[in-house]
Tab-separated table of C-alpha atoms in Angstrom:
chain	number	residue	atom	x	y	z
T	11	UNK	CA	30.671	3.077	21.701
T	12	UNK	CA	31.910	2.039	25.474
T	13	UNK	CA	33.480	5.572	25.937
T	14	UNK	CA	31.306	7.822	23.728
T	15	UNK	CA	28.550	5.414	21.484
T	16	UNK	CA	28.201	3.531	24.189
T	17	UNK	CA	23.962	2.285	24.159
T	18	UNK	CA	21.605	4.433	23.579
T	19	UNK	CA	20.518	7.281	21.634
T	20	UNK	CA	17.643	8.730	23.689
T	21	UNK	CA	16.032	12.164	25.088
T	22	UNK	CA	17.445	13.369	28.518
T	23	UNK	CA	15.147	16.593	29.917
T	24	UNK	CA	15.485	20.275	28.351
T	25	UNK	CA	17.612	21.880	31.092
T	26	UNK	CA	15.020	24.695	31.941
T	27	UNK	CA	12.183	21.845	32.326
T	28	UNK	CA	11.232	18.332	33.410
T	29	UNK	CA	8.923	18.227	30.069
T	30	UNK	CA	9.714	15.209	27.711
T	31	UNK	CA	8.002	16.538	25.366
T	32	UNK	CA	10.266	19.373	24.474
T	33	UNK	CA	12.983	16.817	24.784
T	34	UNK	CA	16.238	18.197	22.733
T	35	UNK	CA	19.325	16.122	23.916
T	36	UNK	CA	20.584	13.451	22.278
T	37	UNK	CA	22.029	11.174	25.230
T	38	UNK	CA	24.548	8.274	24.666
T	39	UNK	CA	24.558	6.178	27.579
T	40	UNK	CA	22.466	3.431	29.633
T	41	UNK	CA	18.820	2.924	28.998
T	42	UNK	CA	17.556	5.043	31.187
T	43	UNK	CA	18.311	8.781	32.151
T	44	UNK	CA	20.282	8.749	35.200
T	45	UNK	CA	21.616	12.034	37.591
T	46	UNK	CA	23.791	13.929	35.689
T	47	UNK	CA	26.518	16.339	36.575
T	48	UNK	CA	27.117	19.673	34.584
T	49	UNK	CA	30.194	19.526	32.603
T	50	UNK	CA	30.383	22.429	30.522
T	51	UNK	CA	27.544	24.349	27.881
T	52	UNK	CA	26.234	22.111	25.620
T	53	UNK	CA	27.727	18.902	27.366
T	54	UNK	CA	27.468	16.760	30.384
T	55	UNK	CA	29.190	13.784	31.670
T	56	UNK	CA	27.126	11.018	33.475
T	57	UNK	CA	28.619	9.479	37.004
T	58	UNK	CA	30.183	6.917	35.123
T	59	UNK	CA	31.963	9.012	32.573
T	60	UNK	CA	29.610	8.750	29.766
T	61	UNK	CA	28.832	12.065	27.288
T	62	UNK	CA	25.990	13.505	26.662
T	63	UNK	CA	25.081	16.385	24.084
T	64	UNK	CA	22.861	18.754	25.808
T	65	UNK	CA	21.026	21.470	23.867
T	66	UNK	CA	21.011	24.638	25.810
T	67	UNK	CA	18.293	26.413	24.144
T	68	UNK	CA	15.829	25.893	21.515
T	69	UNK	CA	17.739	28.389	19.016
T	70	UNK	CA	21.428	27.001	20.332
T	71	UNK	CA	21.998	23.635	18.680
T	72	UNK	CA	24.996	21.701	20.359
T	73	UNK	CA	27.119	19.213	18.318
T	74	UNK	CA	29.163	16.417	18.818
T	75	UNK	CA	31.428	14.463	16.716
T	76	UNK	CA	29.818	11.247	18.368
T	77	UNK	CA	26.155	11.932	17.534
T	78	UNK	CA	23.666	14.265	15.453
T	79	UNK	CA	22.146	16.579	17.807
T	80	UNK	CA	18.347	16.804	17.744
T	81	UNK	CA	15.966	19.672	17.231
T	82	UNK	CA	13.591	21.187	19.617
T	83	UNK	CA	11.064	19.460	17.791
T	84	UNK	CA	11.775	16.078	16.221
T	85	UNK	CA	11.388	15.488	12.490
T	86	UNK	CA	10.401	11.792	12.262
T	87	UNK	CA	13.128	9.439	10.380
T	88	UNK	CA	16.271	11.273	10.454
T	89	UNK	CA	16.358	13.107	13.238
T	90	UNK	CA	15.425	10.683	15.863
T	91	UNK	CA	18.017	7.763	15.906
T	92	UNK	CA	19.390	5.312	18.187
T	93	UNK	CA	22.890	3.882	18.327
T	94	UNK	CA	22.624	0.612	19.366
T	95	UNK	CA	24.631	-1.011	22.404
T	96	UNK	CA	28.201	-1.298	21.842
T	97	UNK	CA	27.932	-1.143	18.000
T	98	UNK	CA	27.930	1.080	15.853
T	99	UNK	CA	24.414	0.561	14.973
T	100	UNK	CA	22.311	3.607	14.598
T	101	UNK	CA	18.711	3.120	13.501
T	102	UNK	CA	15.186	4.753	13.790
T	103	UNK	CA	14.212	5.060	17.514
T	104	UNK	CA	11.397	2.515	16.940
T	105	UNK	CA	12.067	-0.268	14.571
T	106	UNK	CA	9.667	-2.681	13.231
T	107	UNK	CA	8.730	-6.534	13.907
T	108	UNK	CA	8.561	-8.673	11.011
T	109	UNK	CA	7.225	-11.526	12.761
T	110	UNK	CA	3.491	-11.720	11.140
T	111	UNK	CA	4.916	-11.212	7.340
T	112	UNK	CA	4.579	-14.566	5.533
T	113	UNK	CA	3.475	-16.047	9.362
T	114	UNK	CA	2.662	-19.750	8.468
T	115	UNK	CA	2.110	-20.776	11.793
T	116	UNK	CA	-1.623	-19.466	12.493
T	117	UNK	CA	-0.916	-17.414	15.163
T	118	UNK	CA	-1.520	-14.218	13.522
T	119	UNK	CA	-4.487	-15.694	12.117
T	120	UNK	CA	-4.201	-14.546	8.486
T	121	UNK	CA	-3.403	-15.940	5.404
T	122	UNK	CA	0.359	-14.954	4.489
T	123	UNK	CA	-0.013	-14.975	0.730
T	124	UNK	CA	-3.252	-12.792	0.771
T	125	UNK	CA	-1.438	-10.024	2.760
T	126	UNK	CA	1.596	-10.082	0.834
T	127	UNK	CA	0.552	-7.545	-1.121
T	128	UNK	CA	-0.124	-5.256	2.357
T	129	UNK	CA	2.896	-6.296	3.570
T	130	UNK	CA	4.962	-4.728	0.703
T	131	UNK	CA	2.962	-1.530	1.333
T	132	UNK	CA	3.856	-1.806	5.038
T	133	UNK	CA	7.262	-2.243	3.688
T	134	UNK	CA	7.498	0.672	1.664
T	135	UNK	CA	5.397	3.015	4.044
T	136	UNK	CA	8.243	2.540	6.974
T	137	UNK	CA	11.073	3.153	4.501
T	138	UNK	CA	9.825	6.685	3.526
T	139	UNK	CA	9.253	7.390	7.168
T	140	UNK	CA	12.546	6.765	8.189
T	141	UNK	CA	11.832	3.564	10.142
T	142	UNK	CA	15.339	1.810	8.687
T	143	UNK	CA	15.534	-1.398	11.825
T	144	UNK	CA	13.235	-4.136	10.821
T	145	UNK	CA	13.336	-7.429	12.961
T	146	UNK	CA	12.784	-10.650	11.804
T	147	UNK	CA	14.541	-14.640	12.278
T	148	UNK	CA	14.920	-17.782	10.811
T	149	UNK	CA	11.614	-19.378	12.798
T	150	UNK	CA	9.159	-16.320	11.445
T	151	UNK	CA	6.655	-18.064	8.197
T	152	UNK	CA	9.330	-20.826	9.218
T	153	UNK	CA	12.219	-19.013	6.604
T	154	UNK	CA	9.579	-17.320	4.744
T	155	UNK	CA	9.426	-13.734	6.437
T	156	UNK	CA	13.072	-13.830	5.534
T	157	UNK	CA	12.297	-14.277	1.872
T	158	UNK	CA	9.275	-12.036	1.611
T	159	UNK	CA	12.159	-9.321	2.866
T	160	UNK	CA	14.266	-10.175	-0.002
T	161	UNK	CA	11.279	-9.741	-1.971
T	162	UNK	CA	10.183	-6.258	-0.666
T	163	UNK	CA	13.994	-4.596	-1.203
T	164	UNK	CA	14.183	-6.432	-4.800
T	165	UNK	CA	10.970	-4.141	-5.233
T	166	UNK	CA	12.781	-0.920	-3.863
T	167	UNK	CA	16.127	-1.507	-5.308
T	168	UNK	CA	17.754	1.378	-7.148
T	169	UNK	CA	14.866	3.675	-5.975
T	170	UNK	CA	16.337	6.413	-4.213
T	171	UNK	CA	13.251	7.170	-1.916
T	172	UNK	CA	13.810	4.210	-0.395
T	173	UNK	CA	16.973	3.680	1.846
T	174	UNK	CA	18.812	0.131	2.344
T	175	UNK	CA	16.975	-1.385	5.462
T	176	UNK	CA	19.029	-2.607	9.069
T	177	UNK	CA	18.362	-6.150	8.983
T	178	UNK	CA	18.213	-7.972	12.184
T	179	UNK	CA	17.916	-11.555	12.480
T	180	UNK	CA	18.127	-14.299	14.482
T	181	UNK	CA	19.483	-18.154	15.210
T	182	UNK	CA	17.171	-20.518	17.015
T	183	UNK	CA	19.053	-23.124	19.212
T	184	UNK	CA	16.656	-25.894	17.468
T	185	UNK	CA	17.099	-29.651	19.158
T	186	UNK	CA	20.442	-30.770	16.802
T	187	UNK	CA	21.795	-27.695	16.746
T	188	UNK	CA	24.609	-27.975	19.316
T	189	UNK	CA	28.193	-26.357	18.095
T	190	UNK	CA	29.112	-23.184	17.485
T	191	UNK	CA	29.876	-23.581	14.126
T	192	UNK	CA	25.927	-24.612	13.565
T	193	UNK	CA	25.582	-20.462	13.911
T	194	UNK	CA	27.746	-18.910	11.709
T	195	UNK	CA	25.601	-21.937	9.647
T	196	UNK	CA	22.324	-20.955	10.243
T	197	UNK	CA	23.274	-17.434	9.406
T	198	UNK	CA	24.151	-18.014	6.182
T	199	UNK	CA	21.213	-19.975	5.302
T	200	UNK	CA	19.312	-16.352	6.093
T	201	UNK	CA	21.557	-14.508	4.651
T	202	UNK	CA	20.331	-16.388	1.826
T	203	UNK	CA	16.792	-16.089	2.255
T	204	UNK	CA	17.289	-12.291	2.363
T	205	UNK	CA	19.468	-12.345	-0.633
T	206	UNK	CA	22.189	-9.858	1.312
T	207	UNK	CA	25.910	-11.263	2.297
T	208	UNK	CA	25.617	-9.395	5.852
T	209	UNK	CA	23.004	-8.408	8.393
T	210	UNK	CA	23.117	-5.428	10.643
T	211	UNK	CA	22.397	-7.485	13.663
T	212	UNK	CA	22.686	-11.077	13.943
T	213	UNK	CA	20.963	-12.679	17.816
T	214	UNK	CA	20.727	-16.134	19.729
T	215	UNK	CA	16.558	-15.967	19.421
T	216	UNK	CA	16.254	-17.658	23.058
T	217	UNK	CA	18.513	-19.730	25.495
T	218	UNK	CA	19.082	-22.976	24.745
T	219	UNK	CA	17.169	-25.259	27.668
T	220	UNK	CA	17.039	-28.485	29.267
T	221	UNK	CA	20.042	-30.956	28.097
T	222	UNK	CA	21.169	-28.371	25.710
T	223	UNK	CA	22.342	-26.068	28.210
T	224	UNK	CA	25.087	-26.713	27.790
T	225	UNK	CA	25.127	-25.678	24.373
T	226	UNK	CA	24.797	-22.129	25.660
T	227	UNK	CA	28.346	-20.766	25.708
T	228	UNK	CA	29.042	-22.404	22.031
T	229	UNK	CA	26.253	-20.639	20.817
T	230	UNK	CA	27.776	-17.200	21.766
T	231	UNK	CA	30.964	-19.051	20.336
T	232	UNK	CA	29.122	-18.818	17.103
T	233	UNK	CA	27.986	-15.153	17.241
T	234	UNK	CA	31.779	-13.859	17.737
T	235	UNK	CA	32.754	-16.387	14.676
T	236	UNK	CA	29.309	-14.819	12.543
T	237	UNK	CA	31.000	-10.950	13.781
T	238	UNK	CA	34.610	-12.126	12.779
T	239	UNK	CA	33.824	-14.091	9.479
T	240	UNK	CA	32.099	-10.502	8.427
T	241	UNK	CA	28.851	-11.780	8.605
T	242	UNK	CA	26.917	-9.152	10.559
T	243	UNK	CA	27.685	-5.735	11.872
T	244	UNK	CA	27.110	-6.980	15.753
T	245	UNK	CA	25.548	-9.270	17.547
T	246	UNK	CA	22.657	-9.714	20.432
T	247	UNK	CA	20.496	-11.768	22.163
T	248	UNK	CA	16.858	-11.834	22.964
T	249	UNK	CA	15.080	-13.599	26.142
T	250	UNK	CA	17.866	-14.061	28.203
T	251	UNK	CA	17.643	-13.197	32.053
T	252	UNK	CA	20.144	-11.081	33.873
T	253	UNK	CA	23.262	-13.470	34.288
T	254	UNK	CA	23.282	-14.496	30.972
T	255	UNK	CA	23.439	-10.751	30.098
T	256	UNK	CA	26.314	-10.240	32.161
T	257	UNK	CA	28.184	-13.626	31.093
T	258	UNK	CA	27.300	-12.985	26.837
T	259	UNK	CA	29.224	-9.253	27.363
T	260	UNK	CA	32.072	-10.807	29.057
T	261	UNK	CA	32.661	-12.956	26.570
T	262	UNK	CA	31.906	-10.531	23.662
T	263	UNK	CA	33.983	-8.024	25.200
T	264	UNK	CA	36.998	-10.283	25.497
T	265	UNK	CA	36.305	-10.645	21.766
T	266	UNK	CA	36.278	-7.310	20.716
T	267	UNK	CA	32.528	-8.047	19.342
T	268	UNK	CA	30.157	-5.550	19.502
T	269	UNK	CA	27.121	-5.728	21.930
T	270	UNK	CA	24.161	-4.699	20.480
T	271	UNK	CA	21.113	-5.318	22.471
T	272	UNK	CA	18.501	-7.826	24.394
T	273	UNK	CA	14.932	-8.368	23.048
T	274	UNK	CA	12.861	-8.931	25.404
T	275	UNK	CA	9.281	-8.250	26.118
T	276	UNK	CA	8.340	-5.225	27.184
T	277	UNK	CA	5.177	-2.792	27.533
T	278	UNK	CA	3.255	-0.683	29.226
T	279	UNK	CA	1.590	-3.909	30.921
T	280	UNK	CA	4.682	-6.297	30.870
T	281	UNK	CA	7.610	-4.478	32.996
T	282	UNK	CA	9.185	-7.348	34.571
T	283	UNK	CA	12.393	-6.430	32.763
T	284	UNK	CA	12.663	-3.444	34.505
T	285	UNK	CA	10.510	-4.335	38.333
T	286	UNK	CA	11.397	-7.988	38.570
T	287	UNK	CA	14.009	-9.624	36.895
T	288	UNK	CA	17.037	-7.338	37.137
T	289	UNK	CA	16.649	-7.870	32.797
T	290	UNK	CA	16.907	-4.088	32.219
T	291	UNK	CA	19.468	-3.841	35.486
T	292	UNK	CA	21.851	-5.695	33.528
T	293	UNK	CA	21.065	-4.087	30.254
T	294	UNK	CA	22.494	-0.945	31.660
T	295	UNK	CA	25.762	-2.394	33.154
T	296	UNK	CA	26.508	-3.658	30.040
T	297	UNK	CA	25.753	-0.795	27.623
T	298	UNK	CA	23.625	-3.145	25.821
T	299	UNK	CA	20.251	-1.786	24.533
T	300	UNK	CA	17.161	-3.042	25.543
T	301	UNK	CA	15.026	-3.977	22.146
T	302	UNK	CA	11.408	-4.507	23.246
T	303	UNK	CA	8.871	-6.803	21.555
T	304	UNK	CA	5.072	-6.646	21.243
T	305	UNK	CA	5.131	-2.959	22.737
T	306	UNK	CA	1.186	-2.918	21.994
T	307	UNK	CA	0.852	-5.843	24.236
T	308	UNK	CA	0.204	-7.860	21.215
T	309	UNK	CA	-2.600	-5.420	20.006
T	310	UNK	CA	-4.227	-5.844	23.480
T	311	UNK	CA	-3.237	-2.081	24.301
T	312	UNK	CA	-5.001	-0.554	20.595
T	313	UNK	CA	-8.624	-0.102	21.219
T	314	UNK	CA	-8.985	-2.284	18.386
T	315	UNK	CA	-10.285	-5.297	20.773
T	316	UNK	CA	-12.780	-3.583	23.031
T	317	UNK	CA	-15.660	-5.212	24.446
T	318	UNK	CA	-18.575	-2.866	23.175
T	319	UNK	CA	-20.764	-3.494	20.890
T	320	UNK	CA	-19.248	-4.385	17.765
T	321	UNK	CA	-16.435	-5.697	19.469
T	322	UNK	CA	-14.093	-8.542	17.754
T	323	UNK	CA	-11.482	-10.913	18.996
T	324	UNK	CA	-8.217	-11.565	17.393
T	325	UNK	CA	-8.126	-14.682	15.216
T	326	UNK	CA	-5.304	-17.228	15.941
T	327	UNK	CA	-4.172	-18.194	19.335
T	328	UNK	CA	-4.573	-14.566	20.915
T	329	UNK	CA	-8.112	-14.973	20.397
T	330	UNK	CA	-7.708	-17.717	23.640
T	331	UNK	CA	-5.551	-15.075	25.073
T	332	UNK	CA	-7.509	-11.967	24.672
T	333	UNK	CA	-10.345	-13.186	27.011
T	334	UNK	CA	-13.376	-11.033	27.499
T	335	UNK	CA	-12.232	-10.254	31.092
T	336	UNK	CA	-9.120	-9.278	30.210
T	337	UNK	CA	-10.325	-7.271	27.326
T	338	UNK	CA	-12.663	-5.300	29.968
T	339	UNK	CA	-9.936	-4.929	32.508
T	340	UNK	CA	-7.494	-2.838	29.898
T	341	UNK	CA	-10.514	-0.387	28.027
T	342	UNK	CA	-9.660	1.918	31.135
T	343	UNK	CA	-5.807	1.842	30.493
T	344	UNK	CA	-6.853	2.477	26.536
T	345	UNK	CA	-9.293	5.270	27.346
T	346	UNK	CA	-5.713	7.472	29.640
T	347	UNK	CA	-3.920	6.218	26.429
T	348	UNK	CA	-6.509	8.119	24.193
T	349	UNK	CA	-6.674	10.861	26.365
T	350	UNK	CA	-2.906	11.286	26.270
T	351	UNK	CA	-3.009	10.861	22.579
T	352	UNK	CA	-5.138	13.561	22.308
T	353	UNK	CA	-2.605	16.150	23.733
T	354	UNK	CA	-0.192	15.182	21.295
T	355	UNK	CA	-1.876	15.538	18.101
T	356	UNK	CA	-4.128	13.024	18.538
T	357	UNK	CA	-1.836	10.372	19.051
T	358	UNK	CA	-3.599	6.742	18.664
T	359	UNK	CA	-3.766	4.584	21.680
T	360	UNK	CA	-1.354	2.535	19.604
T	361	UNK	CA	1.242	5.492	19.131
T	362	UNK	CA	0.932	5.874	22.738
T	363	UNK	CA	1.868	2.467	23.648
T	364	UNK	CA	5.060	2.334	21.410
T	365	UNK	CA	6.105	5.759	22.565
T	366	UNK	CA	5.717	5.105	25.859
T	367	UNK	CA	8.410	2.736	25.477
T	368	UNK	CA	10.773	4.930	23.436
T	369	UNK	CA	9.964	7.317	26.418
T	370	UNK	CA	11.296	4.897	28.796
T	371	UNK	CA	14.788	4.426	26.576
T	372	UNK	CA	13.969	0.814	25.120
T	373	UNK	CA	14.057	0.854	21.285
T	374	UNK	CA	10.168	-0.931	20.599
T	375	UNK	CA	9.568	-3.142	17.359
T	376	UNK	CA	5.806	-3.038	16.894
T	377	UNK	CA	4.053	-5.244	13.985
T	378	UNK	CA	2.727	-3.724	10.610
T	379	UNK	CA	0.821	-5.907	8.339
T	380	UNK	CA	-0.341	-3.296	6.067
T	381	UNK	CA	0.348	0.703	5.085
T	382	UNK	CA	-1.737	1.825	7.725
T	383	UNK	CA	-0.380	0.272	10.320
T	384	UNK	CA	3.304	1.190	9.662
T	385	UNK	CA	2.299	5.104	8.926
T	386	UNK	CA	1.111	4.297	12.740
T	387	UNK	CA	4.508	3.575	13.335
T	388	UNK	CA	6.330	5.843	11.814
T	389	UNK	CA	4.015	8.287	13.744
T	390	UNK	CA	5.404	7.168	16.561
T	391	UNK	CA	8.647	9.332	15.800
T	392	UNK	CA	9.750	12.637	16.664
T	393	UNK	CA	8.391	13.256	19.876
T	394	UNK	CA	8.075	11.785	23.530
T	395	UNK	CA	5.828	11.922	26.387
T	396	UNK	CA	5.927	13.954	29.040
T	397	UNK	CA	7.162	12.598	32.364
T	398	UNK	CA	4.058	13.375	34.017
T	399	UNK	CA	2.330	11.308	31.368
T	400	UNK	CA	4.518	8.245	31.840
T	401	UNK	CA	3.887	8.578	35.692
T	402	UNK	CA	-0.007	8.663	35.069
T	403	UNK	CA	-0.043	6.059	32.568
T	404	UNK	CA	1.843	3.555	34.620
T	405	UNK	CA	-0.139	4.396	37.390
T	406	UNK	CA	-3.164	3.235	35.446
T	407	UNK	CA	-1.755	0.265	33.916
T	408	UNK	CA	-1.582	-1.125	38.114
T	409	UNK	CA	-5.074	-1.961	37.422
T	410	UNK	CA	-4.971	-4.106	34.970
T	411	UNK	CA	-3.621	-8.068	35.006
T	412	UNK	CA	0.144	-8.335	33.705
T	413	UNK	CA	0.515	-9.148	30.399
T	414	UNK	CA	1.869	-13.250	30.760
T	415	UNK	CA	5.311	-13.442	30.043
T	416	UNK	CA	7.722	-15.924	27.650
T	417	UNK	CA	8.620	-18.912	29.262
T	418	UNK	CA	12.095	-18.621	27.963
T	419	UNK	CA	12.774	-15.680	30.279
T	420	UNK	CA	12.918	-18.148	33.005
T	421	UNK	CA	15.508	-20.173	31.288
C-alpha cells in the first residue's frame, strides 16, 4: 500500500468541476485531497509519488490494477470502499461502532438484553448494505459486545446474502497489563469471544498513562507479535496524539507490519484532529487512515435531541452532557444539516453528519442499535457532499461550543 494502496480510498474532484457530489475518482493516498499534477488520461500522480485513478468522463471508466474504479454515481456497498492505511484492508467507506451492543455499563442507557433482538436486525441491515467494517473491543458490555458479534454471524452463517464481516478490535492497557506478550494475550481471549481465529484489525484502545508509560513501546511490541503470530490482518491505534503516531509507524514499519489507522474523535463539532493537535497532520505522513468515532457527535448532531416541545434527553451519562444550552446552541447547525439533506435526497441530519466526514477523507463508525438506524447508515454510502456544502456547514458549526474531547488524547 506505501507505493500504490497506500491509505485511503476516497473521492478526489471530477476534472471538469469542483462538485463532490459528482465525485468519480477513486484516490489512494493521504487523508485528504492534496494538489495534484496531471500524469497522463485516466491517472495522476500526487507530489509525493502517490497514484491516483482519475475518471475522465462520466461514460469513460478508468481502471487500475490497484483499485476498483468508481461510477459517476455511487452504488452503496460495493462500489464505495476504502483501503485502509498501509494494509491491505479494504472496507465500506463508513463502518459501524459496536460500542452500545450488549453496553453493560449504563452509558447508553438501555438495557442490553432487551435490544438484542434490534441489535441483530442492525446487524443484518448493514450486511445487505454493504457496510462490511464493524468496530468493537474487549472493554464494550465489558467482553459482551464481542460475544453478541459471535452471536449475530452464527445467525448469518452459510447465508449467502450476508458477507463475512471486517472485525476490528481492540486491547485496553488495563492496570496489570504491562508486557507485550499480555497483547497477543488479550487478543486471543477476543478472538474467542467472537468465535473467529483472526481479526481484520487488531488496535492499542488508548495510551497507556501515568506509571505505565512506560509500558507504551511493549504494547506496540505486542501488536507486531499479534500481526506475526497470524492473528490479525494489521494493526492500529486509537487516541494517540501526533508523536505517538509518528513513533508506532516507525516501529511498525521496521517490522514489516501493516499500518492501518488511528481512531480518534472526530465530527463536524470536534476537529481538533485536524485544527489543533497535528492528529490528522501525522495521519497523513504516515499513510495511516484516520478512523473517526461518534461522527454524530454522540447523537448531539441528529435532531433527535431538540429542545421544542416534545423534546427528550438521552438517558445514561449523555443526558448530563446534552445540557439544554447546549442542545439550543446546535438546533441551528441541525436545521443547515437538514437543509443540505434535502438537496441530496433528503438526506437525514444524521446522514449528513457521517458524510460529512467521509467527505473530509476520515472513514466514520457511527452507532446502530436497531434496523433503522443502520439503513441510516448504510444511506450514508454512495455519494458525497459538495465542497461548497462542507465550507457552509463548517462555517455554521463556528457557532456552536466544541464537542469536549477524550482525555486520553492528551496522553
Amino acid at each position: 500500500v506505501g507505493d500504490v494502496l497506500r491509505g485511503e480510498l476516497f473521492f478526489a474532484p471530477h476534472p471538469t468541476s469542483t462538485s463532490l457530489s459528482t465525485m468519480s475518482t477513486a484516490v489512494l493516498g493521504s487523508s485528504f485531497a492534496r494538489p495534484l499534477r496531471r500524469a497522463s488520461r485516466g491517472t495522476r500522480k500526487t507530489p509525493g509519488g502517490r497514484v491516483i485513478v482519475v475518471q475522465a468522463n462520466h461514460d469513460d471508466l478508468a481502471s487500475s490494477s490497484a483499485s476498483t474504479a468508481l461510477a459517476s454515481t455511487l452504488s452503496p456497498g460495493a462500489a464505495d470502499r476504502v483501503v485502509l492505511g498501509t494494509s491491505g484492508l479494504s472496507v465500506a467507506a463508513t463502518g459501524v461502532g459496536a460500542w452500545a451492543w450488549g453496553d453493560r455499563s449504563g452509558y447508553w442507557g438501555s438495557d442490553w438484553k432487551a435490544d438484542r433482538a434490534k441489535n441483530l436486525e442492525a446487524y443484518r441491515t448493514l450486511l445487505t448494505g454493504g457496510v462490511d467494517f464493524i468496530d468493537t473491543a474487549e472493554v464494550y458490555g465489558f467482553g459482551k459486545s464481542e460475544e453478541l458479534l459471535n452471536e449475530f454471524m452464527s445467525n448469518t452463517a452459510g447465508d449467502p446474502d450476508f458477507a463475512a464481516p471486517i472485525l476490528a478490535t481492540k486491547f485496553a492497557p488495563l492496570p496489570l497489563r504491562w508486557g507485550a506478550d499480555d497483547v497477543p494475550k488479550a487478543l486471543r481471549a477476543s478472538m474467542s469471544r467472537l468465535g473467529k481465529s483472526k481479526v481484520g484489525l487488531y488496535m492499542q484502545h488508548w495510551p497507556a498513562f501515568g506509571i505505565q508509560d512506560r509500558a507504551n513501546d511493549a504494547f506496540l511490541e505486542g501488536l507486531c507479535r499479534c500481526y506475526e503470530q497470524g492473528l490479525c490482518d494489521a494493526v492500529g491505534v486509537s487516541n494517540f496524539n501526533a508523536e505517538r503516531i509518528t513513533a508506532a509507524a516507525k516501529m511498525f514499519k521496521a517490522r514489516g507490519v501493516p499500518f492501518a489507522s488511528n481512531q480518534v474523535q472526530y465530527s463536524l463539532i470536534y476537529r481538533a484532529p485536524e485544527l489543533d493537535t497535528g492528529v490528522l497532520e501525522a495521519c497523513n505522513e504516515a499513510g495511516v487512515t484516520l478512523v473517526a468515532y461518534s461522527p454524530m457527535a454522540q447523537g448531539l448532531l441528529t435532531g433527535k435531541y431538540s429542545t421544542g416541545a416534545g423534546s427528550v434527553k438521552p438517558a445514561g451519562p449523555r443526558g448530563a452532557i446534552f445540557t439544554d444550552a447546549r442542545r439550543a446552541a446546535v438546533e441551528s447547525l441541525v436545521g443547515a444539516l437538514r437543509e443540505v439533506g434535502a438537496a441530496h435526497g433528503d438526506k437525514t441530519p444524521a446522514q449528513v453528519a457521517v458524510n460529512y466526514c467521509m467527505s473530509k477523507g476520515t472513514v466514520p463508525i457511527p452507532g446502530a442499535k436497531d434496523a433503522k438506524q443502520a439503513a441510516s447508515v448504510v444511506g450514508c454510502l454512495g455519494w458525497r457532499l459538495e465542497a461548497a456544502e462542507v465550507e457552509a456547514l463548517e462555517k455554521a458549526a463556528k457557532a456552536v461550543p466544541a464537542s469536549p474531547g477524550a482525555p486520553f488524547e492528551a496522553w
